[in-house]
PDB file of C-alpha atoms and ligand atoms in Angstrom:
ATOM      1  CA  UNK A1368      81.413 192.718 134.316  1.00 45.00           C
ATOM      2  CA  UNK A1369      83.881 190.785 132.124  1.00 49.00           C
ATOM      3  CA  UNK A1370      84.707 188.457 134.980  1.00 48.00           C
ATOM      4  CA  UNK A1371      80.996 187.855 135.562  1.00 47.00           C
ATOM      5  CA  UNK A1372      80.469 186.981 131.872  1.00 45.00           C
ATOM      6  CA  UNK A1373      83.406 184.557 131.825  1.00 44.00           C
ATOM      7  CA  UNK A1374      82.157 182.879 134.979  1.00 48.00           C
ATOM      8  CA  UNK A1375      78.677 182.482 133.406  1.00 49.00           C
ATOM      9  CA  UNK A1376      80.208 180.959 130.253  1.00 43.00           C
ATOM     10  CA  UNK A1377      82.309 178.545 132.321  1.00 39.00           C
ATOM     11  CA  UNK A1378      79.292 177.574 134.407  1.00 46.00           C
ATOM     12  CA  UNK A1379      77.175 176.981 131.305  1.00 45.00           C
ATOM     13  CA  UNK A1380      79.896 174.930 129.592  1.00 40.00           C
ATOM     14  CA  UNK A1381      80.419 172.840 132.708  1.00 38.00           C
ATOM     15  CA  UNK A1382      76.705 172.282 133.134  1.00 36.00           C
ATOM     16  CA  UNK A1383      76.164 171.317 129.517  1.00 40.00           C
ATOM     17  CA  UNK A1384      79.075 168.815 129.739  1.00 40.00           C
ATOM     18  CA  UNK A1385      77.500 167.339 132.828  1.00 38.00           C
ATOM     19  CA  UNK A1386      74.131 167.117 131.116  1.00 37.00           C
ATOM     20  CA  UNK A1387      75.623 165.470 128.030  1.00 34.00           C
ATOM     21  CA  UNK A1388      77.436 162.987 130.252  1.00 36.00           C
ATOM     22  CA  UNK A1389      74.258 162.235 132.200  1.00 35.00           C
ATOM     23  CA  UNK A1390      72.316 161.805 128.971  1.00 30.00           C
ATOM     24  CA  UNK A1391      74.920 159.409 127.546  1.00 35.00           C
ATOM     25  CA  UNK A1392      75.018 157.408 130.760  1.00 35.00           C
ATOM     26  CA  UNK A1393      71.237 157.208 131.007  1.00 36.00           C
ATOM     27  CA  UNK A1394      71.188 155.311 127.713  1.00 38.00           C
ATOM     28  CA  UNK A1395      72.821 152.410 129.587  1.00 43.00           C
ATOM     29  CA  UNK A1396      71.330 151.349 132.924  1.00 48.00           C
ATOM     30  CA  UNK A1397      74.023 151.088 135.557  1.00 45.00           C
ATOM     31  CA  UNK A1398      73.360 147.440 136.345  1.00 43.00           C
ATOM     32  CA  UNK A1399      74.086 146.524 132.740  1.00 51.00           C
ATOM     33  CA  UNK A1400      77.219 148.600 132.437  1.00 49.00           C
ATOM     34  CA  UNK A1401      78.942 147.205 135.459  1.00 55.00           C
ATOM     35  CA  UNK A1402      77.102 147.653 138.686  1.00 48.00           C
ATOM     36  CA  UNK A1403      76.593 150.467 141.152  1.00 44.00           C
ATOM     37  CA  UNK A1404      80.244 151.287 141.792  1.00 46.00           C
ATOM     38  CA  UNK A1405      80.853 151.746 138.088  1.00 44.00           C
ATOM     39  CA  UNK A1406      77.661 153.794 137.753  1.00 40.00           C
ATOM     40  CA  UNK A1407      78.646 156.067 140.578  1.00 37.00           C
ATOM     41  CA  UNK A1408      81.953 156.681 138.829  1.00 39.00           C
ATOM     42  CA  UNK A1409      83.850 155.312 141.816  1.00 43.00           C
ATOM     43  CA  UNK A1410      86.930 153.183 141.459  1.00 45.00           C
ATOM     44  CA  UNK A1411      86.739 149.791 143.057  1.00 45.00           C
ATOM     45  CA  UNK A1412      89.246 148.856 145.755  1.00 49.00           C
ATOM     46  CA  UNK A1413      91.250 147.208 142.995  1.00 47.00           C
ATOM     47  CA  UNK A1414      94.032 149.101 141.293  1.00 55.00           C
ATOM     48  CA  UNK A1415      92.438 148.010 138.002  1.00 52.00           C
ATOM     49  CA  UNK A1416      89.836 150.555 136.938  1.00 52.00           C
ATOM     50  CA  UNK A1417      87.691 148.293 134.766  1.00 69.00           C
ATOM     51  CA  UNK A1418      87.275 145.044 136.692  1.00 78.00           C
ATOM     52  CA  UNK A1419      83.528 145.448 136.275  1.00 90.00           C
ATOM     53  CA  UNK A1420      83.532 145.257 132.471  1.00 97.00           C
ATOM     54  CA  UNK A1421      80.836 142.841 131.303  1.00 98.00           C
ATOM     55  CA  UNK A1422      80.172 140.678 128.265  1.00 98.00           C
ATOM     56  CA  UNK A1423      77.481 138.376 126.898  1.00 98.00           C
ATOM     57  CA  UNK A1424      78.370 134.720 126.453  1.00 99.00           C
ATOM     58  CA  UNK A1425      75.762 132.291 125.126  1.00 99.00           C
ATOM     59  CA  UNK A1426      76.004 128.541 124.716  1.00 99.00           C
ATOM     60  CA  UNK A1427      74.175 127.925 121.442  1.00 98.00           C
ATOM     61  CA  UNK A1428      71.687 125.064 120.846  1.00 98.00           C
ATOM     62  CA  UNK A1429      74.397 122.624 119.661  1.00 98.00           C
ATOM     63  CA  UNK A1430      76.433 123.318 122.815  1.00 98.00           C
ATOM     64  CA  UNK A1431      73.407 122.718 125.033  1.00 98.00           C
ATOM     65  CA  UNK A1432      72.452 119.526 123.159  1.00 98.00           C
ATOM     66  CA  UNK A1433      76.017 118.227 123.514  1.00 98.00           C
ATOM     67  CA  UNK A1434      76.053 119.047 127.274  1.00 98.00           C
ATOM     68  CA  UNK A1435      78.919 121.501 126.949  1.00 98.00           C
ATOM     69  CA  UNK A1436      77.387 124.184 129.197  1.00 98.00           C
ATOM     70  CA  UNK A1437      79.396 123.084 132.228  1.00 98.00           C
ATOM     71  CA  UNK A1438      82.686 123.103 130.352  1.00 98.00           C
ATOM     72  CA  UNK A1439      82.092 126.620 129.031  1.00 98.00           C
ATOM     73  CA  UNK A1440      81.206 127.881 132.504  1.00 98.00           C
ATOM     74  CA  UNK A1441      84.224 126.135 133.992  1.00 98.00           C
ATOM     75  CA  UNK A1442      86.612 127.889 131.599  1.00 98.00           C
ATOM     76  CA  UNK A1443      85.289 131.325 132.542  1.00 98.00           C
ATOM     77  CA  UNK A1444      85.338 130.524 136.244  1.00 97.00           C
ATOM     78  CA  UNK A1445      88.870 129.161 136.053  1.00 96.00           C
ATOM     79  CA  UNK A1446      90.024 132.303 134.280  1.00 96.00           C
ATOM     80  CA  UNK A1447      88.797 134.299 137.278  1.00 94.00           C
ATOM     81  CA  UNK A1448      85.766 135.970 135.725  1.00 96.00           C
ATOM     82  CA  UNK A1449      82.597 136.488 137.723  1.00 96.00           C
ATOM     83  CA  UNK A1450      79.179 135.197 136.653  1.00 98.00           C
ATOM     84  CA  UNK A1451      76.587 137.955 137.173  1.00 98.00           C
ATOM     85  CA  UNK A1452      73.701 136.667 135.033  1.00 98.00           C
ATOM     86  CA  UNK A1453      72.548 133.254 133.795  1.00 98.00           C
ATOM     87  CA  UNK A1454      69.414 131.912 132.145  1.00 98.00           C
ATOM     88  CA  UNK A1455      68.206 129.222 129.767  1.00 98.00           C
ATOM     89  CA  UNK A1456      65.804 130.346 127.085  1.00 98.00           C
ATOM     90  CA  UNK A1457      64.205 129.448 123.807  1.00 98.00           C
ATOM     91  CA  UNK A1458      65.309 132.429 121.745  1.00 98.00           C
ATOM     92  CA  UNK A1459      62.730 134.227 119.595  1.00 98.00           C
ATOM     93  CA  UNK A1460      63.330 135.214 115.985  1.00 97.00           C
ATOM     94  CA  UNK A1461      62.664 138.794 117.020  1.00 98.00           C
ATOM     95  CA  UNK A1462      65.505 138.797 119.559  1.00 98.00           C
ATOM     96  CA  UNK A1463      67.810 137.100 117.059  1.00 98.00           C
ATOM     97  CA  UNK A1464      67.045 139.588 114.322  1.00 98.00           C
ATOM     98  CA  UNK A1465      68.160 142.362 116.678  1.00 98.00           C
ATOM     99  CA  UNK A1466      71.119 140.391 117.977  1.00 98.00           C
ATOM    100  CA  UNK A1467      72.350 139.532 114.475  1.00 98.00           C
ATOM    101  CA  UNK A1468      71.134 142.778 112.825  1.00 97.00           C
ATOM    102  CA  UNK A1469      74.398 143.131 110.889  1.00 97.00           C
ATOM    103  CA  UNK A1470      74.012 139.675 109.352  1.00 98.00           C
ATOM    104  CA  UNK A1471      70.407 139.964 108.126  1.00 97.00           C
ATOM    105  CA  UNK A1472      71.462 140.296 104.475  1.00 98.00           C
ATOM    106  CA  UNK A1473      73.928 137.379 104.541  1.00 98.00           C
ATOM    107  CA  UNK A1474      72.988 134.283 102.547  1.00 98.00           C
ATOM    108  CA  UNK A1475      73.438 132.065 105.618  1.00 98.00           C
ATOM    109  CA  UNK A1476      71.104 134.180 107.803  1.00 98.00           C
ATOM    110  CA  UNK A1477      67.967 131.975 107.385  1.00 98.00           C
ATOM    111  CA  UNK A1478      70.017 128.889 108.339  1.00 98.00           C
ATOM    112  CA  UNK A1479      71.510 130.782 111.279  1.00 98.00           C
ATOM    113  CA  UNK A1480      67.994 131.636 112.524  1.00 98.00           C
ATOM    114  CA  UNK A1481      66.884 128.031 112.118  1.00 98.00           C
ATOM    115  CA  UNK A1482      69.904 126.756 114.062  1.00 98.00           C
ATOM    116  CA  UNK A1483      69.635 129.326 116.844  1.00 98.00           C
ATOM    117  CA  UNK A1484      65.930 128.564 117.373  1.00 98.00           C
ATOM    118  CA  UNK A1485      66.370 124.764 117.142  1.00 98.00           C
ATOM    119  CA  UNK A1486      66.645 124.366 120.925  1.00 98.00           C
ATOM    120  CA  UNK A1487      67.403 126.163 124.170  1.00 98.00           C
ATOM    121  CA  UNK A1488      70.319 128.568 124.593  1.00 99.00           C
ATOM    122  CA  UNK A1489      72.122 129.295 127.866  1.00 99.00           C
ATOM    123  CA  UNK A1490      72.867 133.006 128.099  1.00 99.00           C
ATOM    124  CA  UNK A1491      75.330 134.425 130.602  1.00 98.00           C
ATOM    125  CA  UNK A1492      76.849 137.717 131.590  1.00 98.00           C
ATOM    126  CA  UNK A1493      80.447 137.533 132.796  1.00 98.00           C
ATOM    127  CA  UNK A1494      82.310 140.324 134.498  1.00 97.00           C
ATOM    128  CA  UNK A1495      85.991 141.097 134.897  1.00 95.00           C
ATOM    129  CA  UNK A1496      89.070 142.921 133.718  1.00 93.00           C
ATOM    130  CA  UNK A1497      89.056 143.123 129.900  1.00 96.00           C
ATOM    131  CA  UNK A1498      86.506 140.322 129.814  1.00 97.00           C
ATOM    132  CA  UNK A1499      85.290 141.235 126.301  1.00 98.00           C
ATOM    133  CA  UNK A1500      88.701 140.846 124.700  1.00 98.00           C
ATOM    134  CA  UNK A1501      89.676 137.848 126.822  1.00 98.00           C
ATOM    135  CA  UNK A1502      86.475 135.967 126.113  1.00 98.00           C
ATOM    136  CA  UNK A1503      86.848 136.393 122.359  1.00 98.00           C
ATOM    137  CA  UNK A1504      90.292 134.816 122.677  1.00 98.00           C
ATOM    138  CA  UNK A1505      88.897 132.009 124.855  1.00 98.00           C
ATOM    139  CA  UNK A1506      86.047 131.320 122.406  1.00 98.00           C
ATOM    140  CA  UNK A1507      88.269 131.366 119.328  1.00 98.00           C
ATOM    141  CA  UNK A1508      87.854 132.077 115.634  1.00 98.00           C
ATOM    142  CA  UNK A1509      84.303 132.275 114.210  1.00 98.00           C
ATOM    143  CA  UNK A1510      85.144 129.383 111.913  1.00 98.00           C
ATOM    144  CA  UNK A1511      86.147 126.464 114.146  1.00 98.00           C
ATOM    145  CA  UNK A1512      88.257 125.048 111.314  1.00 97.00           C
ATOM    146  CA  UNK A1513      90.566 128.013 111.919  1.00 98.00           C
ATOM    147  CA  UNK A1514      90.204 128.158 115.690  1.00 98.00           C
ATOM    148  CA  UNK A1515      93.221 127.279 117.786  1.00 98.00           C
ATOM    149  CA  UNK A1516      93.266 124.253 120.056  1.00 98.00           C
ATOM    150  CA  UNK A1517      92.580 125.381 123.597  1.00 98.00           C
ATOM    151  CA  UNK A1518      89.751 127.677 122.531  1.00 98.00           C
ATOM    152  CA  UNK A1519      86.130 126.575 122.992  1.00 98.00           C
ATOM    153  CA  UNK A1520      85.477 126.445 119.256  1.00 98.00           C
ATOM    154  CA  UNK A1521      88.892 124.911 118.547  1.00 98.00           C
ATOM    155  CA  UNK A1522      88.273 122.126 121.065  1.00 98.00           C
ATOM    156  CA  UNK A1523      84.574 121.379 120.560  1.00 98.00           C
ATOM    157  CA  UNK A1524      83.552 122.150 116.987  1.00 97.00           C
ATOM    158  CA  UNK A1525      84.646 122.008 113.383  1.00 94.00           C
ATOM    159  CA  UNK A1526      82.039 123.915 111.331  1.00 97.00           C
ATOM    160  CA  UNK A1527      81.091 127.596 111.291  1.00 98.00           C
ATOM    161  CA  UNK A1528      77.380 126.780 111.327  1.00 98.00           C
ATOM    162  CA  UNK A1529      77.761 124.841 114.621  1.00 98.00           C
ATOM    163  CA  UNK A1530      80.284 126.834 116.600  1.00 98.00           C
ATOM    164  CA  UNK A1531      78.898 126.144 120.107  1.00 98.00           C
ATOM    165  CA  UNK A1532      79.173 129.539 121.726  1.00 98.00           C
ATOM    166  CA  UNK A1533      78.624 133.258 121.245  1.00 98.00           C
ATOM    167  CA  UNK A1534      80.806 136.003 122.709  1.00 99.00           C
ATOM    168  CA  UNK A1535      80.324 139.752 122.254  1.00 98.00           C
ATOM    169  CA  UNK A1536      82.995 141.193 119.998  1.00 98.00           C
ATOM    170  CA  UNK A1537      83.442 144.707 121.450  1.00 98.00           C
ATOM    171  CA  UNK A1538      82.627 146.783 124.502  1.00 98.00           C
ATOM    172  CA  UNK A1539      79.813 148.564 122.642  1.00 98.00           C
ATOM    173  CA  UNK A1540      78.511 145.265 121.271  1.00 98.00           C
ATOM    174  CA  UNK A1541      78.550 143.753 124.762  1.00 98.00           C
ATOM    175  CA  UNK A1542      76.538 146.640 126.204  1.00 98.00           C
ATOM    176  CA  UNK A1543      73.993 146.423 123.395  1.00 98.00           C
ATOM    177  CA  UNK A1544      73.666 142.634 123.630  1.00 98.00           C
ATOM    178  CA  UNK A1545      73.401 142.529 127.432  1.00 98.00           C
ATOM    179  CA  UNK A1546      70.543 145.042 127.267  1.00 98.00           C
ATOM    180  CA  UNK A1547      68.890 142.963 124.592  1.00 98.00           C
ATOM    181  CA  UNK A1548      69.134 139.602 126.387  1.00 98.00           C
ATOM    182  CA  UNK A1549      68.810 140.588 130.057  1.00 98.00           C
ATOM    183  CA  UNK A1550      66.651 142.853 132.181  1.00 98.00           C
ATOM    184  CA  UNK A1551      68.588 144.935 134.689  1.00 97.00           C
ATOM    185  CA  UNK A1552      67.086 143.023 137.644  1.00 97.00           C
ATOM    186  CA  UNK A1553      68.339 139.712 136.211  1.00 98.00           C
ATOM    187  CA  UNK A1554      71.951 140.782 136.781  1.00 98.00           C
ATOM    188  CA  UNK A1555      73.471 140.546 140.251  1.00 97.00           C
ATOM    189  CA  UNK A1556      76.149 142.678 141.812  1.00 95.00           C
ATOM    190  CA  UNK A1557      78.042 140.556 144.277  1.00 94.00           C
ATOM    191  CA  UNK A1558      81.531 140.452 145.765  1.00 90.00           C
ATOM    192  CA  UNK A1559      83.740 137.424 145.184  1.00 87.00           C
ATOM    193  CA  UNK A1560      85.553 136.325 148.310  1.00 86.00           C
ATOM    194  CA  UNK A1561      88.616 135.562 146.139  1.00 81.00           C
ATOM    195  CA  UNK A1562      88.693 139.000 144.528  1.00 77.00           C
ATOM    196  CA  UNK A1563      92.028 139.795 146.136  1.00 75.00           C
ATOM    197  CA  UNK A1564      93.588 136.780 144.377  1.00 75.00           C
ATOM    198  CA  UNK A1565      92.056 137.334 140.955  1.00 70.00           C
ATOM    199  CA  UNK A1566      91.673 141.099 140.569  1.00 66.00           C
ATOM    200  CA  UNK A1567      93.527 143.145 143.165  1.00 61.00           C
ATOM    201  CA  UNK A1568      96.958 142.863 141.619  1.00 55.00           C
TER     202      UNK A1568
HETATM  203  P1  LIG B1495      81.133 135.536 115.835  1.00 92.76           P
HETATM  204  O1  LIG B1495      80.085 134.578 116.343  1.00 92.76           O
HETATM  205  O2  LIG B1495      82.507 134.954 115.939  1.00 92.76           O
HETATM  206  O3  LIG B1495      81.036 136.895 116.467  1.00 92.76           O
HETATM  207  P2  LIG B1495      79.897 136.672 113.476  1.00 92.76           P
HETATM  208  O4  LIG B1495      79.333 137.719 114.349  1.00 92.76           O
HETATM  209  O5  LIG B1495      80.624 137.112 112.229  1.00 92.76           O
HETATM  210  O6  LIG B1495      80.884 135.720 114.264  1.00 92.76           O
HETATM  211  O7  LIG B1495      78.742 135.680 113.013  1.00 92.76           O
HETATM  212  C1  LIG B1495      77.739 135.293 113.904  1.00 92.76           C
HETATM  213  C2  LIG B1495      77.441 133.826 113.685  1.00 92.76           C
HETATM  214  O8  LIG B1495      76.929 133.634 112.372  1.00 92.76           O
HETATM  215  C3  LIG B1495      78.650 132.912 113.773  1.00 92.76           C
HETATM  216  O9  LIG B1495      78.986 132.586 115.100  1.00 92.76           O
HETATM  217  C4  LIG B1495      78.185 131.738 113.007  1.00 92.76           C
HETATM  218  C5  LIG B1495      77.339 132.350 111.900  1.00 92.76           C
HETATM  219  N1  LIG B1495      78.139 132.531 110.680  1.00 92.76           N
HETATM  220  C6  LIG B1495      79.059 133.492 110.431  1.00 92.76           C
HETATM  221  N2  LIG B1495      79.585 133.338 109.211  1.00 92.76           N
HETATM  222  C7  LIG B1495      78.984 132.250 108.672  1.00 92.76           C
HETATM  223  C8  LIG B1495      79.093 131.545 107.429  1.00 92.76           C
HETATM  224  N3  LIG B1495      79.936 131.952 106.479  1.00 92.76           N
HETATM  225  N4  LIG B1495      78.315 130.464 107.242  1.00 92.76           N
HETATM  226  C9  LIG B1495      77.442 130.034 108.186  1.00 92.76           C
HETATM  227  N5  LIG B1495      77.284 130.649 109.379  1.00 92.76           N
HETATM  228  C10 LIG B1495      78.054 131.727 109.616  1.00 92.76           C
HETATM  229 MG1  LIG B1496      79.676 138.447 116.286  1.00 92.76          MG
END
């Protein structure tokens, strides 16, 4: 009888953990989190468990106007990251108010909205090992005056109100922003033929 009760408790605990896990996962469609392998909880062939981490990178209107899109893409390609989503769009104030929800009360927010809606933006999703952290380093300090040479902002801009590019600042932020900017079907899962040189270390 006791053994039966313990088994029931264990079964219930296990089931409720599974349900919680499923519920948490369902909040983030698999395509946005990192493709089918990640969703299925399988490790890729790589010895690195998180090569399918994703982040949102956007070339802002000043970057598009100055024809810097190619240079931004080139830096991410050279680093070995994989492009899984790309589109050019005129961003709406509604999307921006969600994207920059933490900045809505800042005095510069109206100018930020004006700047971000002044022309097209090129939004991208890049995938790879620690891509969120690496891309923040590649993009550089928010204020280009403090950004190091070699970073996108350090090389191409000098004022915080015209800092060329956006990069998600955390894993959670990246997941939220990718869902905001892209539909699941706009992101592609594909295998790079050079994966063994860039990821399988
Ligand atoms: P980041 O873009 O580096 O993540 P953030 O999230 O703090 O920086 O701010 C979002 C954008 O808002 C930033 O890229 C440019 C603009 N911004 C931030 N601080 C500003 C300021 N003091 N004056 C004008 N624009 C600012
Ligand atoms: Mg930010």
